[in-house]
PDB file of C-alpha atoms in Angstrom:
ATOM      1  CA  UNK A  22      -0.050   0.228  -0.570  1.00  0.00           C
ATOM      2  CA  UNK A  23       2.842   2.099   0.397  1.00  0.00           C
ATOM      3  CA  UNK A  24       4.261   1.196  -3.096  1.00  0.00           C
ATOM      4  CA  UNK A  25       0.859   2.300  -4.224  1.00  0.00           C
ATOM      5  CA  UNK A  26       1.362   5.800  -2.581  1.00  0.00           C
ATOM      6  CA  UNK A  27       4.009   7.068  -2.725  1.00  0.00           C
ATOM      7  CA  UNK A  28       3.243   6.406  -7.106  1.00  0.00           C
ATOM      8  CA  UNK A  29       1.239   8.887  -6.743  1.00  0.00           C
ATOM      9  CA  UNK A  30       3.073  11.147  -5.011  1.00  0.00           C
ATOM     10  CA  UNK A  31       2.091  11.253  -1.843  1.00  0.00           C
ATOM     11  CA  UNK A  32       4.997  11.963   0.997  1.00  0.00           C
ATOM     12  CA  UNK A  33       4.389   8.810   3.759  1.00  0.00           C
ATOM     13  CA  UNK A  34       6.008   8.137   6.810  1.00  0.00           C
ATOM     14  CA  UNK A  35       5.089   4.406   8.839  1.00  0.00           C
ATOM     15  CA  UNK A  36       4.494   4.712  12.294  1.00  0.00           C
ATOM     16  CA  UNK A  37       7.483   3.501  13.215  1.00  0.00           C
ATOM     17  CA  UNK A  38       9.218   6.608  11.915  1.00  0.00           C
ATOM     18  CA  UNK A  39      10.648   4.817   8.613  1.00  0.00           C
ATOM     19  CA  UNK A  40       9.621   5.753   4.440  1.00  0.00           C
ATOM     20  CA  UNK A  41       9.974   3.980   1.694  1.00  0.00           C
ATOM     21  CA  UNK A  42      13.126   4.782  -0.550  1.00  0.00           C
ATOM     22  CA  UNK A  43      12.648   2.909  -3.698  1.00  0.00           C
ATOM     23  CA  UNK A  44       9.666   2.673  -4.982  1.00  0.00           C
ATOM     24  CA  UNK A  45       9.716  -1.157  -6.297  1.00  0.00           C
ATOM     25  CA  UNK A  46       8.174  -1.559  -9.419  1.00  0.00           C
ATOM     26  CA  UNK A  47       7.635  -4.398 -11.808  1.00  0.00           C
ATOM     27  CA  UNK A  48       8.472  -5.933 -15.575  1.00  0.00           C
ATOM     28  CA  UNK A  49       8.191 -10.241 -16.469  1.00  0.00           C
ATOM     29  CA  UNK A  50      11.177 -11.663 -17.523  1.00  0.00           C
ATOM     30  CA  UNK A  51      11.167 -14.735 -20.331  1.00  0.00           C
ATOM     31  CA  UNK A  52      13.742 -17.096 -18.854  1.00  0.00           C
ATOM     32  CA  UNK A  53      13.834 -18.618 -22.578  1.00  0.00           C
ATOM     33  CA  UNK A  54      15.383 -15.599 -24.824  1.00  0.00           C
ATOM     34  CA  UNK A  55      16.380 -13.529 -21.720  1.00  0.00           C
ATOM     35  CA  UNK A  56      13.665 -11.020 -22.735  1.00  0.00           C
ATOM     36  CA  UNK A  57      12.026  -8.248 -20.482  1.00  0.00           C
ATOM     37  CA  UNK A  58       8.520  -7.313 -21.113  1.00  0.00           C
ATOM     38  CA  UNK A  59       6.818  -4.866 -19.222  1.00  0.00           C
ATOM     39  CA  UNK A  60       2.805  -5.331 -19.225  1.00  0.00           C
ATOM     40  CA  UNK A  61       2.994  -7.969 -16.252  1.00  0.00           C
ATOM     41  CA  UNK A  62      -0.127  -9.722 -17.461  1.00  0.00           C
ATOM     42  CA  UNK A  63       1.124 -11.348 -19.713  1.00  0.00           C
ATOM     43  CA  UNK A  64       1.882 -14.990 -19.907  1.00  0.00           C
ATOM     44  CA  UNK A  65       2.937 -15.502 -22.721  1.00  0.00           C
ATOM     45  CA  UNK A  66       6.328 -14.006 -23.970  1.00  0.00           C
ATOM     46  CA  UNK A  67       5.475 -11.572 -26.885  1.00  0.00           C
ATOM     47  CA  UNK A  68       9.292 -12.486 -28.711  1.00  0.00           C
ATOM     48  CA  UNK A  69       9.105 -15.972 -28.741  1.00  0.00           C
ATOM     49  CA  UNK A  70       5.548 -17.230 -27.382  1.00  0.00           C
ATOM     50  CA  UNK A  71       6.996 -19.655 -24.551  1.00  0.00           C
ATOM     51  CA  UNK A  72       5.034 -19.766 -20.678  1.00  0.00           C
ATOM     52  CA  UNK A  73       8.395 -19.300 -19.254  1.00  0.00           C
ATOM     53  CA  UNK A  74       8.342 -15.419 -18.309  1.00  0.00           C
ATOM     54  CA  UNK A  75       8.768 -14.466 -14.383  1.00  0.00           C
ATOM     55  CA  UNK A  76       8.060 -11.677 -12.433  1.00  0.00           C
ATOM     56  CA  UNK A  77      10.872  -9.197 -11.547  1.00  0.00           C
ATOM     57  CA  UNK A  78      11.055  -6.624  -9.546  1.00  0.00           C
ATOM     58  CA  UNK A  79      13.560  -3.107 -10.413  1.00  0.00           C
ATOM     59  CA  UNK A  80      13.948  -0.041  -9.262  1.00  0.00           C
ATOM     60  CA  UNK A  81      15.334   3.003 -10.967  1.00  0.00           C
ATOM     61  CA  UNK A  82      17.902   5.895  -9.554  1.00  0.00           C
ATOM     62  CA  UNK A  83      17.717   8.919  -9.378  1.00  0.00           C
ATOM     63  CA  UNK A  84      20.835   8.918 -11.729  1.00  0.00           C
ATOM     64  CA  UNK A  85      17.763   7.431 -14.438  1.00  0.00           C
ATOM     65  CA  UNK A  86      19.080   3.699 -14.803  1.00  0.00           C
ATOM     66  CA  UNK A  87      17.654   0.732 -13.834  1.00  0.00           C
ATOM     67  CA  UNK A  88      18.988  -1.548 -11.576  1.00  0.00           C
ATOM     68  CA  UNK A  89      16.336  -5.926 -11.606  1.00  0.00           C
ATOM     69  CA  UNK A  90      17.136  -7.207  -8.400  1.00  0.00           C
ATOM     70  CA  UNK A  91      16.935 -10.603  -8.939  1.00  0.00           C
ATOM     71  CA  UNK A  92      15.317 -13.344  -5.642  1.00  0.00           C
ATOM     72  CA  UNK A  93      18.072 -15.843  -4.469  1.00  0.00           C
ATOM     73  CA  UNK A  94      16.198 -18.337  -4.327  1.00  0.00           C
ATOM     74  CA  UNK A  95      15.240 -18.544  -7.629  1.00  0.00           C
ATOM     75  CA  UNK A  96      14.693 -22.128  -9.861  1.00  0.00           C
ATOM     76  CA  UNK A  97      14.125 -22.086 -13.480  1.00  0.00           C
ATOM     77  CA  UNK A  98      10.876 -24.616 -14.692  1.00  0.00           C
ATOM     78  CA  UNK A  99      11.861 -27.852 -15.334  1.00  0.00           C
ATOM     79  CA  UNK A 100       8.657 -28.302 -17.775  1.00  0.00           C
ATOM     80  CA  UNK A 101       9.520 -31.453 -20.127  1.00  0.00           C
ATOM     81  CA  UNK A 102      13.169 -32.392 -18.913  1.00  0.00           C
ATOM     82  CA  UNK A 103      12.476 -34.788 -16.954  1.00  0.00           C
ATOM     83  CA  UNK A 104       9.245 -36.642 -18.360  1.00  0.00           C
ATOM     84  CA  UNK A 105       8.311 -36.328 -21.900  1.00  0.00           C
ATOM     85  CA  UNK A 106       5.085 -34.194 -23.268  1.00  0.00           C
ATOM     86  CA  UNK A 107       1.972 -35.945 -23.283  1.00  0.00           C
ATOM     87  CA  UNK A 108       1.068 -36.405 -27.416  1.00  0.00           C
ATOM     88  CA  UNK A 109      -2.783 -34.626 -27.850  1.00  0.00           C
ATOM     89  CA  UNK A 110      -5.404 -36.388 -27.172  1.00  0.00           C
ATOM     90  CA  UNK A 111      -8.066 -34.476 -29.097  1.00  0.00           C
ATOM     91  CA  UNK A 112     -11.318 -34.774 -29.451  1.00  0.00           C
ATOM     92  CA  UNK A 113     -14.547 -31.960 -27.600  1.00  0.00           C
ATOM     93  CA  UNK A 114     -13.236 -33.224 -23.395  1.00  0.00           C
ATOM     94  CA  UNK A 115      -9.739 -32.747 -24.056  1.00  0.00           C
ATOM     95  CA  UNK A 116      -7.247 -31.520 -21.425  1.00  0.00           C
ATOM     96  CA  UNK A 117      -4.088 -30.807 -23.146  1.00  0.00           C
ATOM     97  CA  UNK A 118      -1.392 -29.157 -22.049  1.00  0.00           C
ATOM     98  CA  UNK A 119      -1.660 -25.029 -23.502  1.00  0.00           C
ATOM     99  CA  UNK A 120       2.325 -24.719 -24.300  1.00  0.00           C
ATOM    100  CA  UNK A 121       2.039 -21.746 -27.094  1.00  0.00           C
ATOM    101  CA  UNK A 122      -0.502 -18.252 -26.470  1.00  0.00           C
ATOM    102  CA  UNK A 123      -1.935 -19.157 -30.142  1.00  0.00           C
ATOM    103  CA  UNK A 124      -3.269 -21.896 -29.140  1.00  0.00           C
ATOM    104  CA  UNK A 125      -6.181 -20.152 -26.663  1.00  0.00           C
ATOM    105  CA  UNK A 126      -7.608 -19.255 -30.176  1.00  0.00           C
ATOM    106  CA  UNK A 127      -7.367 -22.210 -32.016  1.00  0.00           C
ATOM    107  CA  UNK A 128     -10.518 -24.164 -32.144  1.00  0.00           C
ATOM    108  CA  UNK A 129     -13.428 -24.093 -28.385  1.00  0.00           C
ATOM    109  CA  UNK A 130     -11.141 -22.030 -26.852  1.00  0.00           C
ATOM    110  CA  UNK A 131     -10.857 -19.450 -28.910  1.00  0.00           C
ATOM    111  CA  UNK A 132     -15.358 -19.034 -28.638  1.00  0.00           C
ATOM    112  CA  UNK A 133     -15.326 -19.054 -24.993  1.00  0.00           C
ATOM    113  CA  UNK A 134     -12.551 -16.492 -24.887  1.00  0.00           C
ATOM    114  CA  UNK A 135     -14.310 -14.403 -26.875  1.00  0.00           C
ATOM    115  CA  UNK A 136     -17.719 -15.352 -25.057  1.00  0.00           C
ATOM    116  CA  UNK A 137     -15.173 -14.223 -22.146  1.00  0.00           C
ATOM    117  CA  UNK A 138     -14.823 -10.788 -23.517  1.00  0.00           C
ATOM    118  CA  UNK A 139     -18.654 -10.343 -24.650  1.00  0.00           C
ATOM    119  CA  UNK A 140     -19.993 -10.502 -20.567  1.00  0.00           C
ATOM    120  CA  UNK A 141     -17.356  -7.738 -19.910  1.00  0.00           C
ATOM    121  CA  UNK A 142     -18.404  -5.737 -23.722  1.00  0.00           C
ATOM    122  CA  UNK A 143     -21.791  -6.016 -21.412  1.00  0.00           C
ATOM    123  CA  UNK A 144     -21.085  -5.217 -17.602  1.00  0.00           C
ATOM    124  CA  UNK A 145     -23.562  -2.853 -16.931  1.00  0.00           C
ATOM    125  CA  UNK A 146     -21.016  -0.389 -15.219  1.00  0.00           C
ATOM    126  CA  UNK A 147     -20.021   0.073 -18.246  1.00  0.00           C
ATOM    127  CA  UNK A 148     -22.344   0.790 -20.405  1.00  0.00           C
ATOM    128  CA  UNK A 149     -23.205   3.941 -18.517  1.00  0.00           C
TER     129      UNK A 149
END
């Protein structure tokens, strides 16, 4: 909450008398192609399309340089290295793994995706 208040531009001091000096912001970094994406809502990398994005915090120093904070406990995703990825089964009630973002738009998933967007468009608060 203090971070949000600082981003608005208000001065804030806690009950203990401490003040936040640096505002933490977040980005997503792809562990496959090592590209940084500023949109934190993305699940898939916009460059390579893989599902290997992880959250990374950063601060902007007074001189304008960016400092990234990597977790010391970070463990890379080992999905697909121990056991092979199962074959696609197909059919109407399939529960296949989604490996790329464009697979969300294939088949019946596109209808479900568009249906969710339609519900948001018909929200009474947005119509006012």
